[in-house]
Amino acid sequence: MARDSAFNKLREEEREVRRQLIIEAALSLLEKKSFDQIGMRDIASEAGISPASLYRYFPGQTDLLMESFIYDLESLVLEFNQRLSADEIDTVEKFAVEFVDILIKNEATFQMMSYMMVKADIPPELLDKFNSIMKNLFSNIEDVFKKSGIDYGDRNIIHGLFASLAGIVMTFRNFPVKDRELLKNHIIKLAQISSFAFTRKDVFEFAKETKK
């Protein structure tokens, strides 16, 4: 009985390792190709398994890519948690610049976030996990406000800043200009402006008024 239990545990751990490898293969492909250029065969090839084997772990491309996004987002939030604990991100402006910089540098993260915001319906089994991760991320932003000496206690301000930063990157990241460094600096400047706007007390007062 104990031997069977140990074997089942080992088999489950091996399955999880394979799932992880597939997710990492999908994220690797998203750094090289756009979302609509990637098929299950491409992911299977990148992971070094057969397409038939891939379907044993994920029922379809959308499920796989959504799980990949949640894994990527979870890693991002964990990194922010660690940097907050180390006081490396201690102002709203620093958070804003770091956040847009991640979306500028990481093609996979940018593509997945854009897809989730614009098109995707999240399967119910992933929705709870996604909501939990997003709440953690919003808590991180709230902690940054507190580190900056701003304790407004209004999640609408937090949501507004996040939406503003994500919107800035989605609008300008792939803007058709030749000087990419100049474009990056423009995005960062807009993120700094957004961080300034959302830390103004009169913005908080206005947010309070809209609740009445």
mmCIF file with all atom_site columns, C-alpha atoms in Angstrom:
data_model
loop_
_atom_site.group_PDB
_atom_site.id
_atom_site.type_symbol
_atom_site.label_atom_id
_atom_site.label_alt_id
_atom_site.label_comp_id
_atom_site.label_asym_id
_atom_site.label_entity_id
_atom_site.label_seq_id
_atom_site.pdbx_PDB_ins_code
_atom_site.Cartn_x
_atom_site.Cartn_y
_atom_site.Cartn_z
_atom_site.occupancy
_atom_site.B_iso_or_equiv
_atom_site.pdbx_formal_charge
_atom_site.auth_seq_id
_atom_site.auth_comp_id
_atom_site.auth_asym_id
_atom_site.auth_atom_id
_atom_site.pdbx_PDB_model_num
ATOM 1   C CA . MET A 1 1   ? 0.000   0.000  0.000   1.00 0.00 ? 1   MET A CA 1
ATOM 2   C CA . ALA A 1 2   ? 2.753   2.443  0.991   1.00 0.00 ? 2   ALA A CA 1
ATOM 3   C CA . ARG A 1 3   ? 4.711   1.483  -2.139  1.00 0.00 ? 3   ARG A CA 1
ATOM 4   C CA . ASP A 1 4   ? 1.654   2.151  -4.353  1.00 0.00 ? 4   ASP A CA 1
ATOM 5   C CA . SER A 1 5   ? 1.145   5.527  -2.693  1.00 0.00 ? 5   SER A CA 1
ATOM 6   C CA . ALA A 1 6   ? 4.794   6.494  -3.231  1.00 0.00 ? 6   ALA A CA 1
ATOM 7   C CA . PHE A 1 7   ? 4.588   5.374  -6.871  1.00 0.00 ? 7   PHE A CA 1
ATOM 8   C CA . ASN A 1 8   ? 1.432   7.422  -7.482  1.00 0.00 ? 8   ASN A CA 1
ATOM 9   C CA . LYS A 1 9   ? 3.042   10.464 -5.880  1.00 0.00 ? 9   LYS A CA 1
ATOM 10  C CA . LEU A 1 10  ? 6.134   10.073 -8.062  1.00 0.00 ? 10  LEU A CA 1
ATOM 11  C CA . ARG A 1 11  ? 3.998   9.694  -11.188 1.00 0.00 ? 11  ARG A CA 1
ATOM 12  C CA . GLU A 1 12  ? 2.043   12.838 -10.305 1.00 0.00 ? 12  GLU A CA 1
ATOM 13  C CA . GLU A 1 13  ? 5.275   14.770 -9.714  1.00 0.00 ? 13  GLU A CA 1
ATOM 14  C CA . GLU A 1 14  ? 6.609   13.608 -13.096 1.00 0.00 ? 14  GLU A CA 1
ATOM 15  C CA . ARG A 1 15  ? 3.373   14.722 -14.760 1.00 0.00 ? 15  ARG A CA 1
ATOM 16  C CA . GLU A 1 16  ? 3.691   18.161 -13.168 1.00 0.00 ? 16  GLU A CA 1
ATOM 17  C CA . VAL A 1 17  ? 7.305   18.455 -14.348 1.00 0.00 ? 17  VAL A CA 1
ATOM 18  C CA . ARG A 1 18  ? 6.206   17.665 -17.923 1.00 0.00 ? 18  ARG A CA 1
ATOM 19  C CA . ARG A 1 19  ? 3.395   20.236 -17.706 1.00 0.00 ? 19  ARG A CA 1
ATOM 20  C CA . GLN A 1 20  ? 5.939   22.796 -16.530 1.00 0.00 ? 20  GLN A CA 1
ATOM 21  C CA . LEU A 1 21  ? 8.251   22.006 -19.447 1.00 0.00 ? 21  LEU A CA 1
ATOM 22  C CA . ILE A 1 22  ? 5.364   22.435 -21.909 1.00 0.00 ? 22  ILE A CA 1
ATOM 23  C CA . ILE A 1 23  ? 4.416   25.798 -20.392 1.00 0.00 ? 23  ILE A CA 1
ATOM 24  C CA . GLU A 1 24  ? 8.022   26.976 -20.599 1.00 0.00 ? 24  GLU A CA 1
ATOM 25  C CA . ALA A 1 25  ? 8.142   25.842 -24.243 1.00 0.00 ? 25  ALA A CA 1
ATOM 26  C CA . ALA A 1 26  ? 4.999   27.882 -25.003 1.00 0.00 ? 26  ALA A CA 1
ATOM 27  C CA . LEU A 1 27  ? 6.462   30.971 -23.327 1.00 0.00 ? 27  LEU A CA 1
ATOM 28  C CA . SER A 1 28  ? 9.714   30.498 -25.233 1.00 0.00 ? 28  SER A CA 1
ATOM 29  C CA . LEU A 1 29  ? 7.822   30.430 -28.540 1.00 0.00 ? 29  LEU A CA 1
ATOM 30  C CA . LEU A 1 30  ? 5.893   33.565 -27.615 1.00 0.00 ? 30  LEU A CA 1
ATOM 31  C CA . GLU A 1 31  ? 9.206   35.401 -27.367 1.00 0.00 ? 31  GLU A CA 1
ATOM 32  C CA . LYS A 1 32  ? 9.824   34.596 -31.057 1.00 0.00 ? 32  LYS A CA 1
ATOM 33  C CA . LYS A 1 33  ? 6.387   34.500 -32.686 1.00 0.00 ? 33  LYS A CA 1
ATOM 34  C CA . SER A 1 34  ? 3.034   36.196 -32.362 1.00 0.00 ? 34  SER A CA 1
ATOM 35  C CA . PHE A 1 35  ? 0.131   34.452 -30.644 1.00 0.00 ? 35  PHE A CA 1
ATOM 36  C CA . ASP A 1 36  ? -1.691  33.573 -33.887 1.00 0.00 ? 36  ASP A CA 1
ATOM 37  C CA . GLN A 1 37  ? 1.449   32.041 -35.449 1.00 0.00 ? 37  GLN A CA 1
ATOM 38  C CA . ILE A 1 38  ? 1.795   29.335 -32.809 1.00 0.00 ? 38  ILE A CA 1
ATOM 39  C CA . GLY A 1 39  ? 0.032   25.970 -33.045 1.00 0.00 ? 39  GLY A CA 1
ATOM 40  C CA . MET A 1 40  ? 0.034   22.903 -30.826 1.00 0.00 ? 40  MET A CA 1
ATOM 41  C CA . ARG A 1 41  ? 2.527   21.177 -33.154 1.00 0.00 ? 41  ARG A CA 1
ATOM 42  C CA . ASP A 1 42  ? 4.937   24.086 -32.705 1.00 0.00 ? 42  ASP A CA 1
ATOM 43  C CA . ILE A 1 43  ? 4.667   23.866 -28.920 1.00 0.00 ? 43  ILE A CA 1
ATOM 44  C CA . ALA A 1 44  ? 5.088   20.085 -28.978 1.00 0.00 ? 44  ALA A CA 1
ATOM 45  C CA . SER A 1 45  ? 8.211   20.433 -31.127 1.00 0.00 ? 45  SER A CA 1
ATOM 46  C CA . GLU A 1 46  ? 9.653   23.092 -28.811 1.00 0.00 ? 46  GLU A CA 1
ATOM 47  C CA . ALA A 1 47  ? 8.955   20.866 -25.789 1.00 0.00 ? 47  ALA A CA 1
ATOM 48  C CA . GLY A 1 48  ? 10.447  17.802 -27.495 1.00 0.00 ? 48  GLY A CA 1
ATOM 49  C CA . ILE A 1 49  ? 7.301   15.679 -27.346 1.00 0.00 ? 49  ILE A CA 1
ATOM 50  C CA . SER A 1 50  ? 4.743   14.427 -29.857 1.00 0.00 ? 50  SER A CA 1
ATOM 51  C CA . PRO A 1 51  ? 1.541   16.444 -30.508 1.00 0.00 ? 51  PRO A CA 1
ATOM 52  C CA . ALA A 1 52  ? -0.498  13.485 -29.246 1.00 0.00 ? 52  ALA A CA 1
ATOM 53  C CA . SER A 1 53  ? 1.417   13.556 -25.958 1.00 0.00 ? 53  SER A CA 1
ATOM 54  C CA . LEU A 1 54  ? 0.769   17.284 -25.612 1.00 0.00 ? 54  LEU A CA 1
ATOM 55  C CA . TYR A 1 55  ? -2.997  16.742 -25.576 1.00 0.00 ? 55  TYR A CA 1
ATOM 56  C CA . ARG A 1 56  ? -2.623  14.441 -22.560 1.00 0.00 ? 56  ARG A CA 1
ATOM 57  C CA . TYR A 1 57  ? -1.658  17.484 -20.509 1.00 0.00 ? 57  TYR A CA 1
ATOM 58  C CA . PHE A 1 58  ? -3.683  20.285 -22.125 1.00 0.00 ? 58  PHE A CA 1
ATOM 59  C CA . PRO A 1 59  ? -7.010  19.918 -23.979 1.00 0.00 ? 59  PRO A CA 1
ATOM 60  C CA . GLY A 1 60  ? -6.279  22.712 -26.444 1.00 0.00 ? 60  GLY A CA 1
ATOM 61  C CA . GLN A 1 61  ? -4.125  25.667 -27.417 1.00 0.00 ? 61  GLN A CA 1
ATOM 62  C CA . THR A 1 62  ? -6.185  28.292 -25.574 1.00 0.00 ? 62  THR A CA 1
ATOM 63  C CA . ASP A 1 63  ? -6.074  26.340 -22.299 1.00 0.00 ? 63  ASP A CA 1
ATOM 64  C CA . LEU A 1 64  ? -2.318  25.853 -22.628 1.00 0.00 ? 64  LEU A CA 1
ATOM 65  C CA . LEU A 1 65  ? -1.597  29.499 -23.417 1.00 0.00 ? 65  LEU A CA 1
ATOM 66  C CA . MET A 1 66  ? -3.861  30.732 -20.629 1.00 0.00 ? 66  MET A CA 1
ATOM 67  C CA . GLU A 1 67  ? -2.120  28.488 -18.108 1.00 0.00 ? 67  GLU A CA 1
ATOM 68  C CA . SER A 1 68  ? 1.187   29.754 -19.466 1.00 0.00 ? 68  SER A CA 1
ATOM 69  C CA . PHE A 1 69  ? 0.060   33.342 -18.896 1.00 0.00 ? 69  PHE A CA 1
ATOM 70  C CA . ILE A 1 70  ? -1.056  32.588 -15.346 1.00 0.00 ? 70  ILE A CA 1
ATOM 71  C CA . TYR A 1 71  ? 2.293   30.893 -14.651 1.00 0.00 ? 71  TYR A CA 1
ATOM 72  C CA . ASP A 1 72  ? 4.121   33.908 -16.120 1.00 0.00 ? 72  ASP A CA 1
ATOM 73  C CA . LEU A 1 73  ? 1.970   36.387 -14.174 1.00 0.00 ? 73  LEU A CA 1
ATOM 74  C CA . GLU A 1 74  ? 2.494   34.421 -10.954 1.00 0.00 ? 74  GLU A CA 1
ATOM 75  C CA . SER A 1 75  ? 6.276   34.622 -11.473 1.00 0.00 ? 75  SER A CA 1
ATOM 76  C CA . LEU A 1 76  ? 5.997   38.361 -12.078 1.00 0.00 ? 76  LEU A CA 1
ATOM 77  C CA . VAL A 1 77  ? 4.016   38.924 -8.871  1.00 0.00 ? 77  VAL A CA 1
ATOM 78  C CA . LEU A 1 78  ? 6.480   36.797 -6.888  1.00 0.00 ? 78  LEU A CA 1
ATOM 79  C CA . GLU A 1 79  ? 9.352   38.930 -8.207  1.00 0.00 ? 79  GLU A CA 1
ATOM 80  C CA . PHE A 1 80  ? 7.538   42.112 -7.191  1.00 0.00 ? 80  PHE A CA 1
ATOM 81  C CA . ASN A 1 81  ? 6.885   40.633 -3.733  1.00 0.00 ? 81  ASN A CA 1
ATOM 82  C CA . GLN A 1 82  ? 10.590  39.924 -3.259  1.00 0.00 ? 82  GLN A CA 1
ATOM 83  C CA . ARG A 1 83  ? 11.657  43.354 -4.495  1.00 0.00 ? 83  ARG A CA 1
ATOM 84  C CA . LEU A 1 84  ? 9.097   45.077 -2.292  1.00 0.00 ? 84  LEU A CA 1
ATOM 85  C CA . SER A 1 85  ? 10.385  43.143 0.720   1.00 0.00 ? 85  SER A CA 1
ATOM 86  C CA . ALA A 1 86  ? 13.931  44.247 -0.138  1.00 0.00 ? 86  ALA A CA 1
ATOM 87  C CA . ASP A 1 87  ? 12.753  47.874 -0.518  1.00 0.00 ? 87  ASP A CA 1
ATOM 88  C CA . GLU A 1 88  ? 13.998  47.933 -4.114  1.00 0.00 ? 88  GLU A CA 1
ATOM 89  C CA . ILE A 1 89  ? 10.626  49.314 -5.226  1.00 0.00 ? 89  ILE A CA 1
ATOM 90  C CA . ASP A 1 90  ? 9.598   51.961 -2.722  1.00 0.00 ? 90  ASP A CA 1
ATOM 91  C CA . THR A 1 91  ? 7.814   54.615 -4.790  1.00 0.00 ? 91  THR A CA 1
ATOM 92  C CA . VAL A 1 92  ? 4.849   54.535 -7.148  1.00 0.00 ? 92  VAL A CA 1
ATOM 93  C CA . GLU A 1 93  ? 7.018   55.996 -9.893  1.00 0.00 ? 93  GLU A CA 1
ATOM 94  C CA . LYS A 1 94  ? 9.562   53.168 -9.533  1.00 0.00 ? 94  LYS A CA 1
ATOM 95  C CA . PHE A 1 95  ? 6.789   50.592 -9.719  1.00 0.00 ? 95  PHE A CA 1
ATOM 96  C CA . ALA A 1 96  ? 5.310   52.238 -12.823 1.00 0.00 ? 96  ALA A CA 1
ATOM 97  C CA . VAL A 1 97  ? 8.668   52.319 -14.618 1.00 0.00 ? 97  VAL A CA 1
ATOM 98  C CA . GLU A 1 98  ? 9.509   48.728 -13.619 1.00 0.00 ? 98  GLU A CA 1
ATOM 99  C CA . PHE A 1 99  ? 6.098   47.451 -14.719 1.00 0.00 ? 99  PHE A CA 1
ATOM 100 C CA . VAL A 1 100 ? 6.186   48.988 -18.199 1.00 0.00 ? 100 VAL A CA 1
ATOM 101 C CA . ASP A 1 101 ? 9.834   47.981 -18.602 1.00 0.00 ? 101 ASP A CA 1
ATOM 102 C CA . ILE A 1 102 ? 8.887   44.325 -18.005 1.00 0.00 ? 102 ILE A CA 1
ATOM 103 C CA . LEU A 1 103 ? 6.164   44.522 -20.663 1.00 0.00 ? 103 LEU A CA 1
ATOM 104 C CA . ILE A 1 104 ? 8.557   46.225 -23.090 1.00 0.00 ? 104 ILE A CA 1
ATOM 105 C CA . LYS A 1 105 ? 11.308  43.630 -22.622 1.00 0.00 ? 105 LYS A CA 1
ATOM 106 C CA . ASN A 1 106 ? 9.230   40.450 -22.379 1.00 0.00 ? 106 ASN A CA 1
ATOM 107 C CA . GLU A 1 107 ? 7.338   39.615 -25.553 1.00 0.00 ? 107 GLU A CA 1
ATOM 108 C CA . ALA A 1 108 ? 5.597   36.585 -24.022 1.00 0.00 ? 108 ALA A CA 1
ATOM 109 C CA . THR A 1 109 ? 4.275   38.535 -21.025 1.00 0.00 ? 109 THR A CA 1
ATOM 110 C CA . PHE A 1 110 ? 3.078   41.381 -23.254 1.00 0.00 ? 110 PHE A CA 1
ATOM 111 C CA . GLN A 1 111 ? 1.338   39.087 -25.744 1.00 0.00 ? 111 GLN A CA 1
ATOM 112 C CA . MET A 1 112 ? -0.414  37.047 -23.088 1.00 0.00 ? 112 MET A CA 1
ATOM 113 C CA . MET A 1 113 ? -1.598  40.088 -21.139 1.00 0.00 ? 113 MET A CA 1
ATOM 114 C CA . SER A 1 114 ? -2.888  41.737 -24.328 1.00 0.00 ? 114 SER A CA 1
ATOM 115 C CA . TYR A 1 115 ? -4.735  38.559 -25.328 1.00 0.00 ? 115 TYR A CA 1
ATOM 116 C CA . MET A 1 116 ? -6.308  38.107 -21.900 1.00 0.00 ? 116 MET A CA 1
ATOM 117 C CA . MET A 1 117 ? -7.448  41.733 -21.731 1.00 0.00 ? 117 MET A CA 1
ATOM 118 C CA . VAL A 1 118 ? -8.891  41.938 -25.229 1.00 0.00 ? 118 VAL A CA 1
ATOM 119 C CA . LYS A 1 119 ? -10.148 38.532 -26.325 1.00 0.00 ? 119 LYS A CA 1
ATOM 120 C CA . ALA A 1 120 ? -10.035 35.628 -23.951 1.00 0.00 ? 120 ALA A CA 1
ATOM 121 C CA . ASP A 1 121 ? -12.737 34.042 -21.839 1.00 0.00 ? 121 ASP A CA 1
ATOM 122 C CA . ILE A 1 122 ? -10.968 32.405 -18.929 1.00 0.00 ? 122 ILE A CA 1
ATOM 123 C CA . PRO A 1 123 ? -12.072 28.820 -18.250 1.00 0.00 ? 123 PRO A CA 1
ATOM 124 C CA . PRO A 1 124 ? -13.782 28.528 -14.839 1.00 0.00 ? 124 PRO A CA 1
ATOM 125 C CA . GLU A 1 125 ? -11.071 26.230 -13.475 1.00 0.00 ? 125 GLU A CA 1
ATOM 126 C CA . LEU A 1 126 ? -8.438  28.937 -14.135 1.00 0.00 ? 126 LEU A CA 1
ATOM 127 C CA . LEU A 1 127 ? -10.528 31.963 -13.180 1.00 0.00 ? 127 LEU A CA 1
ATOM 128 C CA . ASP A 1 128 ? -10.108 31.583 -9.410  1.00 0.00 ? 128 ASP A CA 1
ATOM 129 C CA . LYS A 1 129 ? -6.345  31.284 -9.724  1.00 0.00 ? 129 LYS A CA 1
ATOM 130 C CA . PHE A 1 130 ? -6.182  34.266 -12.069 1.00 0.00 ? 130 PHE A CA 1
ATOM 131 C CA . ASN A 1 131 ? -8.285  36.400 -9.694  1.00 0.00 ? 131 ASN A CA 1
ATOM 132 C CA . SER A 1 132 ? -6.089  35.401 -6.756  1.00 0.00 ? 132 SER A CA 1
ATOM 133 C CA . ILE A 1 133 ? -2.908  36.401 -8.601  1.00 0.00 ? 133 ILE A CA 1
ATOM 134 C CA . MET A 1 134 ? -4.410  39.717 -9.720  1.00 0.00 ? 134 MET A CA 1
ATOM 135 C CA . LYS A 1 135 ? -5.508  40.505 -6.148  1.00 0.00 ? 135 LYS A CA 1
ATOM 136 C CA . ASN A 1 136 ? -1.943  39.821 -5.038  1.00 0.00 ? 136 ASN A CA 1
ATOM 137 C CA . LEU A 1 137 ? -0.617  42.153 -7.719  1.00 0.00 ? 137 LEU A CA 1
ATOM 138 C CA . PHE A 1 138 ? -3.052  44.908 -6.709  1.00 0.00 ? 138 PHE A CA 1
ATOM 139 C CA . SER A 1 139 ? -1.992  44.397 -3.080  1.00 0.00 ? 139 SER A CA 1
ATOM 140 C CA . ASN A 1 140 ? 1.603   44.874 -4.210  1.00 0.00 ? 140 ASN A CA 1
ATOM 141 C CA . ILE A 1 141 ? 0.689   48.192 -5.832  1.00 0.00 ? 141 ILE A CA 1
ATOM 142 C CA . GLU A 1 142 ? -1.174  49.230 -2.684  1.00 0.00 ? 142 GLU A CA 1
ATOM 143 C CA . ASP A 1 143 ? 1.929   48.413 -0.628  1.00 0.00 ? 143 ASP A CA 1
ATOM 144 C CA . VAL A 1 144 ? 4.002   50.633 -2.921  1.00 0.00 ? 144 VAL A CA 1
ATOM 145 C CA . PHE A 1 145 ? 1.572   53.489 -2.284  1.00 0.00 ? 145 PHE A CA 1
ATOM 146 C CA . LYS A 1 146 ? 1.983   52.959 1.469   1.00 0.00 ? 146 LYS A CA 1
ATOM 147 C CA . LYS A 1 147 ? 5.787   52.872 1.160   1.00 0.00 ? 147 LYS A CA 1
ATOM 148 C CA . SER A 1 148 ? 5.491   56.230 -0.586  1.00 0.00 ? 148 SER A CA 1
ATOM 149 C CA . GLY A 1 149 ? 3.544   57.598 2.382   1.00 0.00 ? 149 GLY A CA 1
ATOM 150 C CA . ILE A 1 150 ? 0.234   57.477 0.507   1.00 0.00 ? 150 ILE A CA 1
ATOM 151 C CA . ASP A 1 151 ? -2.507  55.442 2.184   1.00 0.00 ? 151 ASP A CA 1
ATOM 152 C CA . TYR A 1 152 ? -5.679  56.329 0.341   1.00 0.00 ? 152 TYR A CA 1
ATOM 153 C CA . GLY A 1 153 ? -7.222  52.907 0.839   1.00 0.00 ? 153 GLY A CA 1
ATOM 154 C CA . ASP A 1 154 ? -9.131  53.050 -2.458  1.00 0.00 ? 154 ASP A CA 1
ATOM 155 C CA . ARG A 1 155 ? -8.774  50.138 -4.859  1.00 0.00 ? 155 ARG A CA 1
ATOM 156 C CA . ASN A 1 156 ? -10.207 52.253 -7.701  1.00 0.00 ? 156 ASN A CA 1
ATOM 157 C CA . ILE A 1 157 ? -6.974  54.277 -7.643  1.00 0.00 ? 157 ILE A CA 1
ATOM 158 C CA . ILE A 1 158 ? -4.938  51.042 -7.779  1.00 0.00 ? 158 ILE A CA 1
ATOM 159 C CA . HIS A 1 159 ? -7.035  49.646 -10.627 1.00 0.00 ? 159 HIS A CA 1
ATOM 160 C CA . GLY A 1 160 ? -6.844  52.945 -12.487 1.00 0.00 ? 160 GLY A CA 1
ATOM 161 C CA . LEU A 1 161 ? -3.037  53.060 -12.289 1.00 0.00 ? 161 LEU A CA 1
ATOM 162 C CA . PHE A 1 162 ? -2.715  49.446 -13.446 1.00 0.00 ? 162 PHE A CA 1
ATOM 163 C CA . ALA A 1 163 ? -5.102  49.992 -16.376 1.00 0.00 ? 163 ALA A CA 1
ATOM 164 C CA . SER A 1 164 ? -3.296  53.184 -17.325 1.00 0.00 ? 164 SER A CA 1
ATOM 165 C CA . LEU A 1 165 ? 0.134   51.507 -17.381 1.00 0.00 ? 165 LEU A CA 1
ATOM 166 C CA . ALA A 1 166 ? -1.109  48.464 -19.296 1.00 0.00 ? 166 ALA A CA 1
ATOM 167 C CA . GLY A 1 167 ? -2.897  50.739 -21.777 1.00 0.00 ? 167 GLY A CA 1
ATOM 168 C CA . ILE A 1 168 ? 0.211   52.855 -22.350 1.00 0.00 ? 168 ILE A CA 1
ATOM 169 C CA . VAL A 1 169 ? 2.269   49.791 -23.252 1.00 0.00 ? 169 VAL A CA 1
ATOM 170 C CA . MET A 1 170 ? -0.464  48.267 -25.435 1.00 0.00 ? 170 MET A CA 1
ATOM 171 C CA . THR A 1 171 ? -0.794  51.558 -27.341 1.00 0.00 ? 171 THR A CA 1
ATOM 172 C CA . PHE A 1 172 ? 2.861   52.352 -27.931 1.00 0.00 ? 172 PHE A CA 1
ATOM 173 C CA . ARG A 1 173 ? 4.988   49.204 -27.533 1.00 0.00 ? 173 ARG A CA 1
ATOM 174 C CA . ASN A 1 174 ? 4.771   48.199 -31.201 1.00 0.00 ? 174 ASN A CA 1
ATOM 175 C CA . PHE A 1 175 ? 4.200   51.670 -32.585 1.00 0.00 ? 175 PHE A CA 1
ATOM 176 C CA . PRO A 1 176 ? 5.698   51.834 -36.114 1.00 0.00 ? 176 PRO A CA 1
ATOM 177 C CA . VAL A 1 177 ? 8.785   54.008 -35.560 1.00 0.00 ? 177 VAL A CA 1
ATOM 178 C CA . LYS A 1 178 ? 12.421  53.263 -36.352 1.00 0.00 ? 178 LYS A CA 1
ATOM 179 C CA . ASP A 1 179 ? 14.006  54.533 -33.154 1.00 0.00 ? 179 ASP A CA 1
ATOM 180 C CA . ARG A 1 180 ? 12.965  51.868 -30.628 1.00 0.00 ? 180 ARG A CA 1
ATOM 181 C CA . GLU A 1 181 ? 15.048  53.364 -27.817 1.00 0.00 ? 181 GLU A CA 1
ATOM 182 C CA . LEU A 1 182 ? 13.284  56.702 -28.254 1.00 0.00 ? 182 LEU A CA 1
ATOM 183 C CA . LEU A 1 183 ? 9.941   54.879 -28.175 1.00 0.00 ? 183 LEU A CA 1
ATOM 184 C CA . LYS A 1 184 ? 10.917  53.045 -24.973 1.00 0.00 ? 184 LYS A CA 1
ATOM 185 C CA . ASN A 1 185 ? 11.862  56.345 -23.340 1.00 0.00 ? 185 ASN A CA 1
ATOM 186 C CA . HIS A 1 186 ? 8.501   57.777 -24.421 1.00 0.00 ? 186 HIS A CA 1
ATOM 187 C CA . ILE A 1 187 ? 6.634   54.876 -22.783 1.00 0.00 ? 187 ILE A CA 1
ATOM 188 C CA . ILE A 1 188 ? 8.625   55.313 -19.568 1.00 0.00 ? 188 ILE A CA 1
ATOM 189 C CA . LYS A 1 189 ? 7.903   59.041 -19.540 1.00 0.00 ? 189 LYS A CA 1
ATOM 190 C CA . LEU A 1 190 ? 4.171   58.358 -19.925 1.00 0.00 ? 190 LEU A CA 1
ATOM 191 C CA . ALA A 1 191 ? 4.381   55.822 -17.066 1.00 0.00 ? 191 ALA A CA 1
ATOM 192 C CA . GLN A 1 192 ? 6.017   58.480 -14.879 1.00 0.00 ? 192 GLN A CA 1
ATOM 193 C CA . ILE A 1 193 ? 3.268   60.959 -15.750 1.00 0.00 ? 193 ILE A CA 1
ATOM 194 C CA . SER A 1 194 ? 0.624   58.331 -14.917 1.00 0.00 ? 194 SER A CA 1
ATOM 195 C CA . SER A 1 195 ? 2.271   57.562 -11.565 1.00 0.00 ? 195 SER A CA 1
ATOM 196 C CA . PHE A 1 196 ? 2.271   61.272 -10.730 1.00 0.00 ? 196 PHE A CA 1
ATOM 197 C CA . ALA A 1 197 ? -1.376  61.672 -11.712 1.00 0.00 ? 197 ALA A CA 1
ATOM 198 C CA . PHE A 1 198 ? -2.594  58.748 -9.605  1.00 0.00 ? 198 PHE A CA 1
ATOM 199 C CA . THR A 1 199 ? -0.738  59.878 -6.480  1.00 0.00 ? 199 THR A CA 1
ATOM 200 C CA . ARG A 1 200 ? -2.375  63.311 -6.387  1.00 0.00 ? 200 ARG A CA 1
ATOM 201 C CA . LYS A 1 201 ? -4.694  63.814 -3.434  1.00 0.00 ? 201 LYS A CA 1
ATOM 202 C CA . ASP A 1 202 ? -7.314  65.575 -5.548  1.00 0.00 ? 202 ASP A CA 1
ATOM 203 C CA . VAL A 1 203 ? -7.565  62.439 -7.724  1.00 0.00 ? 203 VAL A CA 1
ATOM 204 C CA . PHE A 1 204 ? -8.344  60.416 -4.599  1.00 0.00 ? 204 PHE A CA 1
ATOM 205 C CA . GLU A 1 205 ? -10.908 63.001 -3.524  1.00 0.00 ? 205 GLU A CA 1
ATOM 206 C CA . PHE A 1 206 ? -12.550 62.754 -6.934  1.00 0.00 ? 206 PHE A CA 1
ATOM 207 C CA . ALA A 1 207 ? -12.573 58.922 -6.691  1.00 0.00 ? 207 ALA A CA 1
ATOM 208 C CA . LYS A 1 208 ? -14.334 59.238 -3.320  1.00 0.00 ? 208 LYS A CA 1
ATOM 209 C CA . GLU A 1 209 ? -16.957 61.528 -4.825  1.00 0.00 ? 209 GLU A CA 1
ATOM 210 C CA . THR A 1 210 ? -17.743 59.038 -7.616  1.00 0.00 ? 210 THR A CA 1
ATOM 211 C CA . LYS A 1 211 ? -18.656 56.425 -4.976  1.00 0.00 ? 211 LYS A CA 1
ATOM 212 C CA . LYS A 1 212 ? -21.429 58.538 -3.535  1.00 0.00 ? 212 LYS A CA 1
#
